[in-house]
Amino acid sequence: MRRYSRITGTGSYLPPRRLTNADLVAELARDGIETSDEWIVERTGIRARHFAAPDVTASDLGLEAARNALQAAGLQAQDIDLIIVATSTPDMVFPSVACILQHKLGANGCPAFDVQAVCSGFVYALAVADSMIQTGAANRALVIGAEVFSRILDFKDRTTCVLFGDGAGAVVLEASETPGILSSDLHADGKHVGILCVPGNVSGGQVLGDPVLKMDGQAVFKLAVGVLEKAAHAALAKAGMTEADVDWLIPHQANIRIMQGTARKLKLSMDKVVVTVDQHGNTSAASIPLALDHAVRSGQVKKGETLLLEGVGGGFTWGAVLLKL
Ligand code: ACO
């Protein structure tokens, strides 16, 4: 009998410090950086974001999200036999956030590793976990997206620092006789490295290059809408489905205009799109599981519905996972 994987629990966590656009505008103004609530809302749809305290790391946020997902699935840490964390803002150069989180969770022994695909990271991690469950390499996986993007922002660059926030989301993915995950479609094109990157690195005991986020916003925008449409169609075709079968699109929460553009291309009404970017900002690899968990817990998204998850981000990377909840 074919093995599938199925989401059996979702969880998320946001650090308590919440900044509305007005709060951020006032903070930036103290350093002579001018922006406004109107500009941010009109161009991005973002109204608020959460920032982690200086001593809080991606593994701390991911741990809380993981505990919430385990509780929702009715499982203990010891039941988990695979941990994958999607992040671009790890606690340290190594070991991975997944190993640090595994120890904090008390799930020692199972394989644990990070996936680095920036804002597509969660979709990549979910597809990898699904493959490992299908082959029998794992039975019960924790798949987590956790980010402290506030650490890599240049608060003197108003074109980027207003866009991002911190947070984490997680799912428990279990082996199942019925799907579950129906299909996935992943891609990358490294020729676009320069349009979205943090070009610093550690060498000889020093940080070389600029360790803050650089982005060509318009180039990212144009690429994002096109590739999200293609990945959606590819994932649907693999499952023998069409847009009409999708109950909810849960896209990476970067920018409301990218989401609107994608929905338009897929002929989906915005009523079928889960939107949390207004409250969370762009939390990179955490944005999709955060949006999923909020939609599940609010009752917006229900068991048995068909969800299309879509990520896009630095690399350039992009991908989609189609699933039945
Ligand atoms: N506040 C006020 N004015 C600003 C701000 C700000 N925070 N940032 C830029 N401006 C000004 C610019 O200086 C420029 O002024 P000028 O016309 O006098 O030169 C003007 O606003 C327009 O700037 P543009 O960069 O052309 O603005 P655009 O309409 O392209 O919007 C944005 C910028 C929101 C970044 C847009 O390009 C976009 O949505 N890109 C997608 C990128 C994205 O969402 N990235 C997220 C990370 S990537 C990912 O997750 C996939």
mmCIF file of C-alpha atoms and ligand atoms in Angstrom:
data_model
loop_
_atom_site.group_PDB
_atom_site.id
_atom_site.type_symbol
_atom_site.label_atom_id
_atom_site.label_comp_id
_atom_site.label_asym_id
_atom_site.label_seq_id
_atom_site.Cartn_x
_atom_site.Cartn_y
_atom_site.Cartn_z
ATOM 1 C CA MET A 1 0.000 0.000 0.000
ATOM 2 C CA ARG A 2 1.288 3.479 -0.884
ATOM 3 C CA ARG A 3 2.451 5.673 1.996
ATOM 4 C CA TYR A 4 1.425 9.293 2.139
ATOM 5 C CA SER A 5 2.082 12.061 4.633
ATOM 6 C CA ARG A 6 -0.559 14.161 6.319
ATOM 7 C CA ILE A 7 -0.532 17.260 8.541
ATOM 8 C CA THR A 8 -1.933 16.252 11.927
ATOM 9 C CA GLY A 9 -1.178 19.403 13.922
ATOM 10 C CA THR A 10 -0.204 23.036 13.371
ATOM 11 C CA GLY A 11 1.355 25.592 15.708
ATOM 12 C CA SER A 12 2.904 29.031 15.634
ATOM 13 C CA TYR A 13 4.524 31.625 17.846
ATOM 14 C CA LEU A 14 5.059 35.362 17.619
ATOM 15 C CA PRO A 15 7.409 37.245 19.939
ATOM 16 C CA PRO A 16 5.381 39.575 22.202
ATOM 17 C CA ARG A 17 6.849 42.893 21.011
ATOM 18 C CA ARG A 18 4.428 44.119 18.332
ATOM 19 C CA LEU A 19 5.128 47.258 16.333
ATOM 20 C CA THR A 20 2.396 48.896 14.307
ATOM 21 C CA ASN A 21 3.448 50.981 11.320
ATOM 22 C CA ALA A 22 2.998 54.072 13.505
ATOM 23 C CA ASP A 23 5.393 52.609 16.118
ATOM 24 C CA LEU A 24 7.995 51.788 13.464
ATOM 25 C CA VAL A 25 7.593 55.177 11.743
ATOM 26 C CA ALA A 26 8.262 56.900 15.097
ATOM 27 C CA GLU A 27 11.335 54.708 15.821
ATOM 28 C CA LEU A 28 12.827 55.290 12.375
ATOM 29 C CA ALA A 29 12.134 59.042 12.604
ATOM 30 C CA ARG A 30 14.425 59.220 15.655
ATOM 31 C CA ASP A 31 17.275 58.154 13.296
ATOM 32 C CA GLY A 32 16.194 60.571 10.585
ATOM 33 C CA ILE A 33 14.574 57.881 8.366
ATOM 34 C CA GLU A 34 11.302 59.062 6.836
ATOM 35 C CA THR A 35 8.447 56.729 6.019
ATOM 36 C CA SER A 36 4.712 56.591 6.670
ATOM 37 C CA ASP A 37 1.853 54.240 7.473
ATOM 38 C CA GLU A 38 0.208 55.250 4.164
ATOM 39 C CA TRP A 39 3.275 54.308 2.075
ATOM 40 C CA ILE A 40 3.738 50.970 3.810
ATOM 41 C CA VAL A 41 0.046 49.981 3.653
ATOM 42 C CA GLU A 42 -0.427 51.078 0.047
ATOM 43 C CA ARG A 43 2.710 49.347 -1.317
ATOM 44 C CA THR A 44 2.709 46.208 0.850
ATOM 45 C CA GLY A 45 -0.505 45.748 2.866
ATOM 46 C CA ILE A 46 1.587 45.522 6.058
ATOM 47 C CA ARG A 47 0.151 47.182 9.189
ATOM 48 C CA ALA A 48 2.166 45.556 11.996
ATOM 49 C CA ARG A 49 5.010 43.120 12.679
ATOM 50 C CA HIS A 50 6.584 41.428 15.711
ATOM 51 C CA PHE A 51 10.255 41.748 16.678
ATOM 52 C CA ALA A 52 12.069 39.309 18.970
ATOM 53 C CA ALA A 53 13.971 40.547 22.038
ATOM 54 C CA PRO A 54 17.768 40.709 21.498
ATOM 55 C CA ASP A 55 18.462 37.456 23.398
ATOM 56 C CA VAL A 56 15.752 35.443 21.602
ATOM 57 C CA THR A 57 16.847 33.237 18.693
ATOM 58 C CA ALA A 58 15.177 31.382 15.831
ATOM 59 C CA SER A 59 15.349 28.132 17.836
ATOM 60 C CA ASP A 60 13.473 29.806 20.733
ATOM 61 C CA LEU A 61 10.641 30.917 18.429
ATOM 62 C CA GLY A 62 10.627 27.588 16.586
ATOM 63 C CA LEU A 63 10.498 25.679 19.874
ATOM 64 C CA GLU A 64 7.269 27.400 20.950
ATOM 65 C CA ALA A 65 5.691 26.817 17.531
ATOM 66 C CA ALA A 66 6.789 23.160 17.621
ATOM 67 C CA ARG A 67 5.300 22.630 21.096
ATOM 68 C CA ASN A 68 1.986 24.103 19.916
ATOM 69 C CA ALA A 69 1.967 21.850 16.842
ATOM 70 C CA LEU A 70 2.765 18.760 18.951
ATOM 71 C CA GLN A 71 -0.059 19.619 21.333
ATOM 72 C CA ALA A 72 -2.477 20.022 18.413
ATOM 73 C CA ALA A 73 -1.400 16.603 17.076
ATOM 74 C CA GLY A 74 -1.720 15.007 20.520
ATOM 75 C CA LEU A 75 1.937 13.909 20.452
ATOM 76 C CA GLN A 76 4.971 14.133 22.731
ATOM 77 C CA ALA A 77 8.461 15.245 21.660
ATOM 78 C CA GLN A 78 9.679 11.611 21.926
ATOM 79 C CA ASP A 79 7.169 10.560 19.232
ATOM 80 C CA ILE A 80 8.992 12.634 16.604
ATOM 81 C CA ASP A 81 11.536 10.892 14.346
ATOM 82 C CA LEU A 82 12.535 13.766 12.027
ATOM 83 C CA ILE A 83 13.014 17.517 12.542
ATOM 84 C CA ILE A 84 13.500 19.930 9.653
ATOM 85 C CA VAL A 85 13.798 23.669 10.260
ATOM 86 C CA ALA A 86 13.554 26.179 7.426
ATOM 87 C CA THR A 87 15.471 29.336 8.330
ATOM 88 C CA SER A 88 17.853 31.960 6.960
ATOM 89 C CA THR A 89 18.500 33.506 10.366
ATOM 90 C CA PRO A 90 20.093 30.650 12.351
ATOM 91 C CA ASP A 91 21.210 30.944 15.987
ATOM 92 C CA MET A 92 24.835 30.351 14.939
ATOM 93 C CA VAL A 93 26.893 29.381 11.888
ATOM 94 C CA PHE A 94 26.613 25.774 13.083
ATOM 95 C CA PRO A 95 25.179 23.532 14.408
ATOM 96 C CA SER A 96 21.792 23.831 12.778
ATOM 97 C CA VAL A 97 18.747 25.417 14.406
ATOM 98 C CA ALA A 98 17.125 21.977 14.069
ATOM 99 C CA CYS A 99 19.762 20.389 16.347
ATOM 100 C CA ILE A 100 19.536 23.198 18.914
ATOM 101 C CA LEU A 101 15.734 23.027 18.870
ATOM 102 C CA GLN A 102 15.769 19.225 19.101
ATOM 103 C CA HIS A 103 17.750 19.430 22.343
ATOM 104 C CA LYS A 104 15.504 22.162 23.811
ATOM 105 C CA LEU A 105 12.466 20.069 22.902
ATOM 106 C CA GLY A 106 13.888 16.897 24.444
ATOM 107 C CA ALA A 107 13.592 14.813 21.282
ATOM 108 C CA ASN A 108 17.238 13.739 21.077
ATOM 109 C CA GLY A 109 18.309 11.038 18.626
ATOM 110 C CA CYS A 110 16.219 11.608 15.496
ATOM 111 C CA PRO A 111 17.705 13.204 12.351
ATOM 112 C CA ALA A 112 17.547 17.003 12.484
ATOM 113 C CA PHE A 113 18.719 19.495 9.888
ATOM 114 C CA ASP A 114 18.046 22.943 8.439
ATOM 115 C CA VAL A 115 16.833 23.799 4.971
ATOM 116 C CA GLN A 116 18.021 27.110 3.562
ATOM 117 C CA ALA A 117 15.792 28.327 0.751
ATOM 118 C CA VAL A 118 14.958 31.743 2.266
ATOM 119 C CA CYS A 119 11.243 32.567 1.886
ATOM 120 C CA SER A 120 10.604 29.274 0.031
ATOM 121 C CA GLY A 121 12.192 27.364 2.904
ATOM 122 C CA PHE A 122 9.007 25.991 4.457
ATOM 123 C CA VAL A 123 7.664 24.666 1.165
ATOM 124 C CA TYR A 124 11.061 23.057 0.476
ATOM 125 C CA ALA A 125 11.184 21.553 3.995
ATOM 126 C CA LEU A 126 7.634 20.197 3.723
ATOM 127 C CA ALA A 127 8.397 18.562 0.365
ATOM 128 C CA VAL A 128 11.580 16.958 1.797
ATOM 129 C CA ALA A 129 9.737 15.669 4.876
ATOM 130 C CA ASP A 130 6.951 14.309 2.662
ATOM 131 C CA SER A 131 9.522 12.430 0.531
ATOM 132 C CA MET A 132 11.188 10.969 3.632
ATOM 133 C CA ILE A 133 7.831 9.803 4.985
ATOM 134 C CA GLN A 134 6.814 8.320 1.619
ATOM 135 C CA THR A 135 10.049 6.275 1.469
ATOM 136 C CA GLY A 136 9.653 5.070 5.055
ATOM 137 C CA ALA A 137 12.712 6.992 6.322
ATOM 138 C CA ALA A 138 10.464 8.791 8.820
ATOM 139 C CA ASN A 139 7.014 8.371 10.355
ATOM 140 C CA ARG A 140 6.373 11.533 12.340
ATOM 141 C CA ALA A 141 8.132 14.739 11.371
ATOM 142 C CA LEU A 142 8.215 18.222 12.785
ATOM 143 C CA VAL A 143 8.556 20.765 9.975
ATOM 144 C CA ILE A 144 9.242 24.251 11.231
ATOM 145 C CA GLY A 145 9.820 27.708 9.755
ATOM 146 C CA ALA A 146 11.524 30.061 12.217
ATOM 147 C CA GLU A 147 13.036 33.469 11.587
ATOM 148 C CA VAL A 148 14.466 36.500 13.353
ATOM 149 C CA PHE A 149 14.713 38.638 10.223
ATOM 150 C CA SER A 150 14.982 41.789 12.355
ATOM 151 C CA ARG A 151 18.646 40.741 12.937
ATOM 152 C CA ILE A 152 19.584 41.116 9.274
ATOM 153 C CA LEU A 153 17.708 44.331 8.479
ATOM 154 C CA ASP A 154 19.400 47.657 7.809
ATOM 155 C CA PHE A 155 17.197 50.093 9.743
ATOM 156 C CA LYS A 156 18.718 52.934 7.708
ATOM 157 C CA ASP A 157 17.285 51.426 4.498
ATOM 158 C CA ARG A 158 13.587 52.322 4.434
ATOM 159 C CA THR A 159 12.991 50.337 1.251
ATOM 160 C CA THR A 160 13.523 47.055 3.137
ATOM 161 C CA CYS A 161 13.306 47.523 6.923
ATOM 162 C CA VAL A 162 9.555 48.210 6.900
ATOM 163 C CA LEU A 163 8.774 44.893 5.200
ATOM 164 C CA PHE A 164 9.881 42.159 7.611
ATOM 165 C CA GLY A 165 9.045 40.644 10.991
ATOM 166 C CA ASP A 166 10.017 37.750 13.287
ATOM 167 C CA GLY A 167 8.047 34.597 14.106
ATOM 168 C CA ALA A 168 7.725 30.842 13.708
ATOM 169 C CA GLY A 169 5.242 28.267 12.480
ATOM 170 C CA ALA A 170 5.296 24.480 12.580
ATOM 171 C CA VAL A 171 3.420 21.417 11.448
ATOM 172 C CA VAL A 172 3.474 17.777 12.506
ATOM 173 C CA LEU A 173 3.536 15.586 9.402
ATOM 174 C CA GLU A 174 2.643 11.914 9.921
ATOM 175 C CA ALA A 175 2.614 8.824 7.729
ATOM 176 C CA SER A 176 -0.880 8.038 6.500
ATOM 177 C CA GLU A 177 -2.697 5.595 4.227
ATOM 178 C CA THR A 178 -4.516 8.506 2.591
ATOM 179 C CA PRO A 179 -3.164 11.886 1.394
ATOM 180 C CA GLY A 180 -2.255 14.330 2.871
ATOM 181 C CA ILE A 181 0.231 15.887 0.604
ATOM 182 C CA LEU A 182 -0.901 15.431 -2.989
ATOM 183 C CA SER A 183 2.026 16.923 -4.909
ATOM 184 C CA SER A 184 4.893 19.372 -4.732
ATOM 185 C CA ASP A 185 6.903 21.388 -7.219
ATOM 186 C CA LEU A 186 10.241 23.007 -6.316
ATOM 187 C CA HIS A 187 12.606 25.204 -8.311
ATOM 188 C CA ALA A 188 15.631 27.485 -8.038
ATOM 189 C CA ASP A 189 17.510 29.754 -10.415
ATOM 190 C CA GLY A 190 20.835 30.899 -8.998
ATOM 191 C CA LYS A 191 21.378 33.537 -11.671
ATOM 192 C CA HIS A 192 19.163 35.841 -9.604
ATOM 193 C CA VAL A 193 21.339 35.690 -6.443
ATOM 194 C CA GLY A 194 21.940 39.441 -6.501
ATOM 195 C CA ILE A 195 18.327 40.679 -6.444
ATOM 196 C CA LEU A 196 17.698 39.474 -2.883
ATOM 197 C CA CYS A 197 20.596 38.591 -0.612
ATOM 198 C CA VAL A 198 22.544 39.183 2.584
ATOM 199 C CA PRO A 199 26.025 39.352 1.075
ATOM 200 C CA GLY A 200 28.118 39.085 4.279
ATOM 201 C CA ASN A 201 29.992 36.038 5.525
ATOM 202 C CA VAL A 202 32.226 35.002 8.406
ATOM 203 C CA SER A 203 35.923 34.612 7.598
ATOM 204 C CA GLY A 204 39.104 34.765 9.666
ATOM 205 C CA GLY A 205 37.177 35.705 12.794
ATOM 206 C CA GLN A 206 35.468 38.667 11.124
ATOM 207 C CA VAL A 207 32.304 39.431 9.215
ATOM 208 C CA LEU A 208 33.260 40.159 5.618
ATOM 209 C CA GLY A 209 30.882 42.010 3.294
ATOM 210 C CA ASP A 210 27.605 43.573 4.302
ATOM 211 C CA PRO A 211 25.576 41.330 6.650
ATOM 212 C CA VAL A 212 22.227 43.053 5.988
ATOM 213 C CA LEU A 213 19.433 42.391 3.534
ATOM 214 C CA LYS A 214 19.738 43.903 0.040
ATOM 215 C CA MET A 215 16.816 43.783 -2.358
ATOM 216 C CA ASP A 216 15.867 45.007 -5.811
ATOM 217 C CA GLY A 217 12.154 45.213 -4.954
ATOM 218 C CA GLN A 218 10.825 45.648 -8.470
ATOM 219 C CA ALA A 219 12.881 42.761 -9.885
ATOM 220 C CA VAL A 220 11.687 40.529 -7.030
ATOM 221 C CA PHE A 221 8.085 41.569 -7.591
ATOM 222 C CA LYS A 222 8.110 40.777 -11.320
ATOM 223 C CA LEU A 223 9.800 37.384 -10.903
ATOM 224 C CA ALA A 224 7.655 36.359 -7.943
ATOM 225 C CA VAL A 225 4.239 36.619 -9.589
ATOM 226 C CA GLY A 226 5.356 34.731 -12.712
ATOM 227 C CA VAL A 227 7.015 31.811 -10.941
ATOM 228 C CA LEU A 228 4.201 31.430 -8.386
ATOM 229 C CA GLU A 229 1.712 30.985 -11.213
ATOM 230 C CA LYS A 230 3.908 28.351 -12.900
ATOM 231 C CA ALA A 231 4.545 26.403 -9.662
ATOM 232 C CA ALA A 232 0.834 26.396 -8.830
ATOM 233 C CA HIS A 233 -0.096 24.994 -12.234
ATOM 234 C CA ALA A 234 2.679 22.384 -12.068
ATOM 235 C CA ALA A 235 1.623 21.157 -8.609
ATOM 236 C CA LEU A 236 -2.039 21.039 -9.661
ATOM 237 C CA ALA A 237 -1.211 19.152 -12.888
ATOM 238 C CA LYS A 238 0.831 16.540 -10.968
ATOM 239 C CA ALA A 239 -2.229 15.844 -8.810
ATOM 240 C CA GLY A 240 -4.651 15.885 -11.770
ATOM 241 C CA MET A 241 -6.420 18.927 -10.347
ATOM 242 C CA THR A 242 -7.218 22.481 -11.449
ATOM 243 C CA GLU A 243 -7.552 25.852 -9.723
ATOM 244 C CA ALA A 244 -11.240 25.089 -9.235
ATOM 245 C CA ASP A 245 -10.291 22.310 -6.782
ATOM 246 C CA VAL A 246 -8.374 24.695 -4.494
ATOM 247 C CA ASP A 247 -10.240 25.746 -1.343
ATOM 248 C CA TRP A 248 -7.441 27.973 -0.032
ATOM 249 C CA LEU A 249 -4.284 29.506 -1.439
ATOM 250 C CA ILE A 250 -1.756 30.075 1.366
ATOM 251 C CA PRO A 251 1.062 31.983 -0.296
ATOM 252 C CA HIS A 252 4.273 33.308 1.211
ATOM 253 C CA GLN A 253 3.216 36.470 3.018
ATOM 254 C CA ALA A 254 5.617 39.004 1.474
ATOM 255 C CA ASN A 255 3.370 41.622 0.092
ATOM 256 C CA ILE A 256 -0.383 41.870 -0.548
ATOM 257 C CA ARG A 257 0.210 43.038 -4.122
ATOM 258 C CA ILE A 258 2.222 39.894 -4.976
ATOM 259 C CA MET A 259 -0.612 37.807 -3.493
ATOM 260 C CA GLN A 260 -3.268 39.716 -5.439
ATOM 261 C CA GLY A 261 -1.254 39.356 -8.654
ATOM 262 C CA THR A 262 -0.845 35.612 -8.100
ATOM 263 C CA ALA A 263 -4.529 35.104 -7.257
ATOM 264 C CA ARG A 264 -5.525 37.035 -10.384
ATOM 265 C CA LYS A 265 -3.288 34.859 -12.598
ATOM 266 C CA LEU A 266 -4.748 31.721 -10.991
ATOM 267 C CA LYS A 267 -8.295 33.083 -11.365
ATOM 268 C CA LEU A 268 -8.848 32.717 -7.635
ATOM 269 C CA SER A 269 -10.847 35.296 -5.728
ATOM 270 C CA MET A 270 -9.038 36.964 -2.813
ATOM 271 C CA ASP A 271 -11.736 35.355 -0.601
ATOM 272 C CA LYS A 272 -9.817 32.113 -1.146
ATOM 273 C CA VAL A 273 -6.448 33.539 -0.122
ATOM 274 C CA VAL A 274 -5.247 33.353 3.487
ATOM 275 C CA VAL A 275 -3.752 36.752 4.363
ATOM 276 C CA THR A 276 -1.726 37.463 7.506
ATOM 277 C CA VAL A 277 0.918 39.780 6.037
ATOM 278 C CA ASP A 278 -1.054 42.750 7.403
ATOM 279 C CA GLN A 279 -0.401 41.589 10.994
ATOM 280 C CA HIS A 280 2.940 39.734 10.689
ATOM 281 C CA GLY A 281 4.853 41.472 7.877
ATOM 282 C CA ASN A 282 7.146 39.201 5.881
ATOM 283 C CA THR A 283 8.515 36.517 8.214
ATOM 284 C CA SER A 284 10.309 34.668 5.392
ATOM 285 C CA ALA A 285 10.334 30.872 5.973
ATOM 286 C CA ALA A 286 7.936 31.265 8.911
ATOM 287 C CA SER A 287 5.228 33.072 6.966
ATOM 288 C CA ILE A 288 3.386 30.091 5.428
ATOM 289 C CA PRO A 289 3.155 27.903 8.571
ATOM 290 C CA LEU A 290 2.226 30.999 10.605
ATOM 291 C CA ALA A 291 -0.572 31.813 8.155
ATOM 292 C CA LEU A 292 -1.676 28.159 8.081
ATOM 293 C CA ASP A 293 -1.832 27.897 11.865
ATOM 294 C CA HIS A 294 -3.758 31.170 12.219
ATOM 295 C CA ALA A 295 -6.232 30.035 9.546
ATOM 296 C CA VAL A 296 -6.695 26.617 11.202
ATOM 297 C CA ARG A 297 -7.119 28.007 14.723
ATOM 298 C CA SER A 298 -9.542 30.739 13.629
ATOM 299 C CA GLY A 299 -11.687 28.115 11.843
ATOM 300 C CA GLN A 300 -11.122 29.766 8.443
ATOM 301 C CA VAL A 301 -9.466 26.629 7.039
ATOM 302 C CA LYS A 302 -11.065 23.266 7.853
ATOM 303 C CA LYS A 303 -10.062 19.613 7.869
ATOM 304 C CA GLY A 304 -10.659 17.955 4.495
ATOM 305 C CA GLU A 305 -10.117 21.152 2.498
ATOM 306 C CA THR A 306 -7.582 21.410 -0.341
ATOM 307 C CA LEU A 307 -4.751 23.872 0.282
ATOM 308 C CA LEU A 308 -2.165 25.225 -2.120
ATOM 309 C CA LEU A 309 0.933 26.445 -0.265
ATOM 310 C CA GLU A 310 3.329 28.608 -2.275
ATOM 311 C CA GLY A 311 6.733 30.035 -1.447
ATOM 312 C CA VAL A 312 9.120 32.345 -3.276
ATOM 313 C CA GLY A 313 12.321 33.994 -2.157
ATOM 314 C CA GLY A 314 16.060 34.563 -2.323
ATOM 315 C CA GLY A 315 18.112 32.243 -4.456
ATOM 316 C CA PHE A 316 15.912 32.755 -6.429
ATOM 317 C CA THR A 317 13.834 29.849 -5.110
ATOM 318 C CA TRP A 318 10.173 29.010 -5.473
ATOM 319 C CA GLY A 319 7.773 26.130 -5.087
ATOM 320 C CA ALA A 320 4.326 24.844 -4.221
ATOM 321 C CA VAL A 321 2.848 22.054 -2.115
ATOM 322 C CA LEU A 322 -0.723 20.916 -2.730
ATOM 323 C CA LEU A 323 -2.400 19.067 0.135
ATOM 324 C CA LYS A 324 -5.611 17.919 1.726
ATOM 325 C CA LEU A 325 -5.763 19.004 5.347
HETATM 326 N N1 ACO B 1 8.619 54.902 2.889
HETATM 327 C C1 ACO B 1 8.426 55.947 2.067
HETATM 328 N N2 ACO B 1 8.932 55.997 0.809
HETATM 329 C C2 ACO B 1 9.652 54.946 0.387
HETATM 330 C C3 ACO B 1 9.893 53.832 1.207
HETATM 331 C C4 ACO B 1 9.346 53.838 2.503
HETATM 332 N N3 ACO B 1 9.505 52.830 3.367
HETATM 333 N N4 ACO B 1 10.639 52.956 0.519
HETATM 334 C C5 ACO B 1 10.859 53.488 -0.698
HETATM 335 N N5 ACO B 1 10.263 54.695 -0.767
HETATM 336 C C6 ACO B 1 10.225 55.614 -1.895
HETATM 337 C C7 ACO B 1 11.413 55.429 -2.836
HETATM 338 O O1 ACO B 1 12.522 56.161 -2.366
HETATM 339 C C8 ACO B 1 10.864 55.993 -4.120
HETATM 340 O O2 ACO B 1 10.916 57.398 -4.060
HETATM 341 P P1 ACO B 1 11.272 58.259 -5.386
HETATM 342 O O3 ACO B 1 10.179 57.931 -6.361
HETATM 343 O O4 ACO B 1 11.236 59.646 -4.878
HETATM 344 O O5 ACO B 1 12.604 57.766 -5.815
HETATM 345 C C9 ACO B 1 9.391 55.594 -4.077
HETATM 346 O O6 ACO B 1 9.101 55.293 -2.713
HETATM 347 C C10 ACO B 1 9.082 54.391 -4.930
HETATM 348 O O7 ACO B 1 10.050 53.395 -4.674
HETATM 349 P P2 ACO B 1 10.001 52.023 -5.424
HETATM 350 O O8 ACO B 1 11.125 51.149 -4.952
HETATM 351 O O9 ACO B 1 9.856 52.254 -6.886
HETATM 352 O O10 ACO B 1 8.646 51.460 -4.837
HETATM 353 P P3 ACO B 1 7.798 50.258 -5.332
HETATM 354 O O11 ACO B 1 6.485 50.719 -5.792
HETATM 355 O O12 ACO B 1 8.578 49.343 -6.217
HETATM 356 O O13 ACO B 1 7.558 49.494 -3.953
HETATM 357 C C11 ACO B 1 8.343 47.544 -2.816
HETATM 358 C C12 ACO B 1 8.667 48.957 -3.260
HETATM 359 C C13 ACO B 1 7.193 47.567 -1.849
HETATM 360 C C14 ACO B 1 9.563 46.920 -2.137
HETATM 361 C C15 ACO B 1 7.964 46.753 -4.086
HETATM 362 O O14 ACO B 1 8.969 46.834 -5.061
HETATM 363 C C16 ACO B 1 7.671 45.347 -3.813
HETATM 364 O O15 ACO B 1 6.631 45.020 -3.292
HETATM 365 N N6 ACO B 1 8.577 44.435 -4.165
HETATM 366 C C17 ACO B 1 8.445 43.049 -3.853
HETATM 367 C C18 ACO B 1 9.503 42.751 -2.933
HETATM 368 C C19 ACO B 1 9.063 42.080 -1.690
HETATM 369 O O16 ACO B 1 7.931 41.988 -1.295
HETATM 370 N N7 ACO B 1 10.063 41.590 -1.079
HETATM 371 C C20 ACO B 1 9.911 40.901 0.116
HETATM 372 C C21 ACO B 1 11.051 40.010 0.260
HETATM 373 S S1 ACO B 1 11.166 38.978 -1.071
HETATM 374 C C22 ACO B 1 10.184 37.760 -0.784
HETATM 375 O O17 ACO B 1 9.801 37.528 0.298
HETATM 376 C C23 ACO B 1 9.820 37.035 -1.980
#
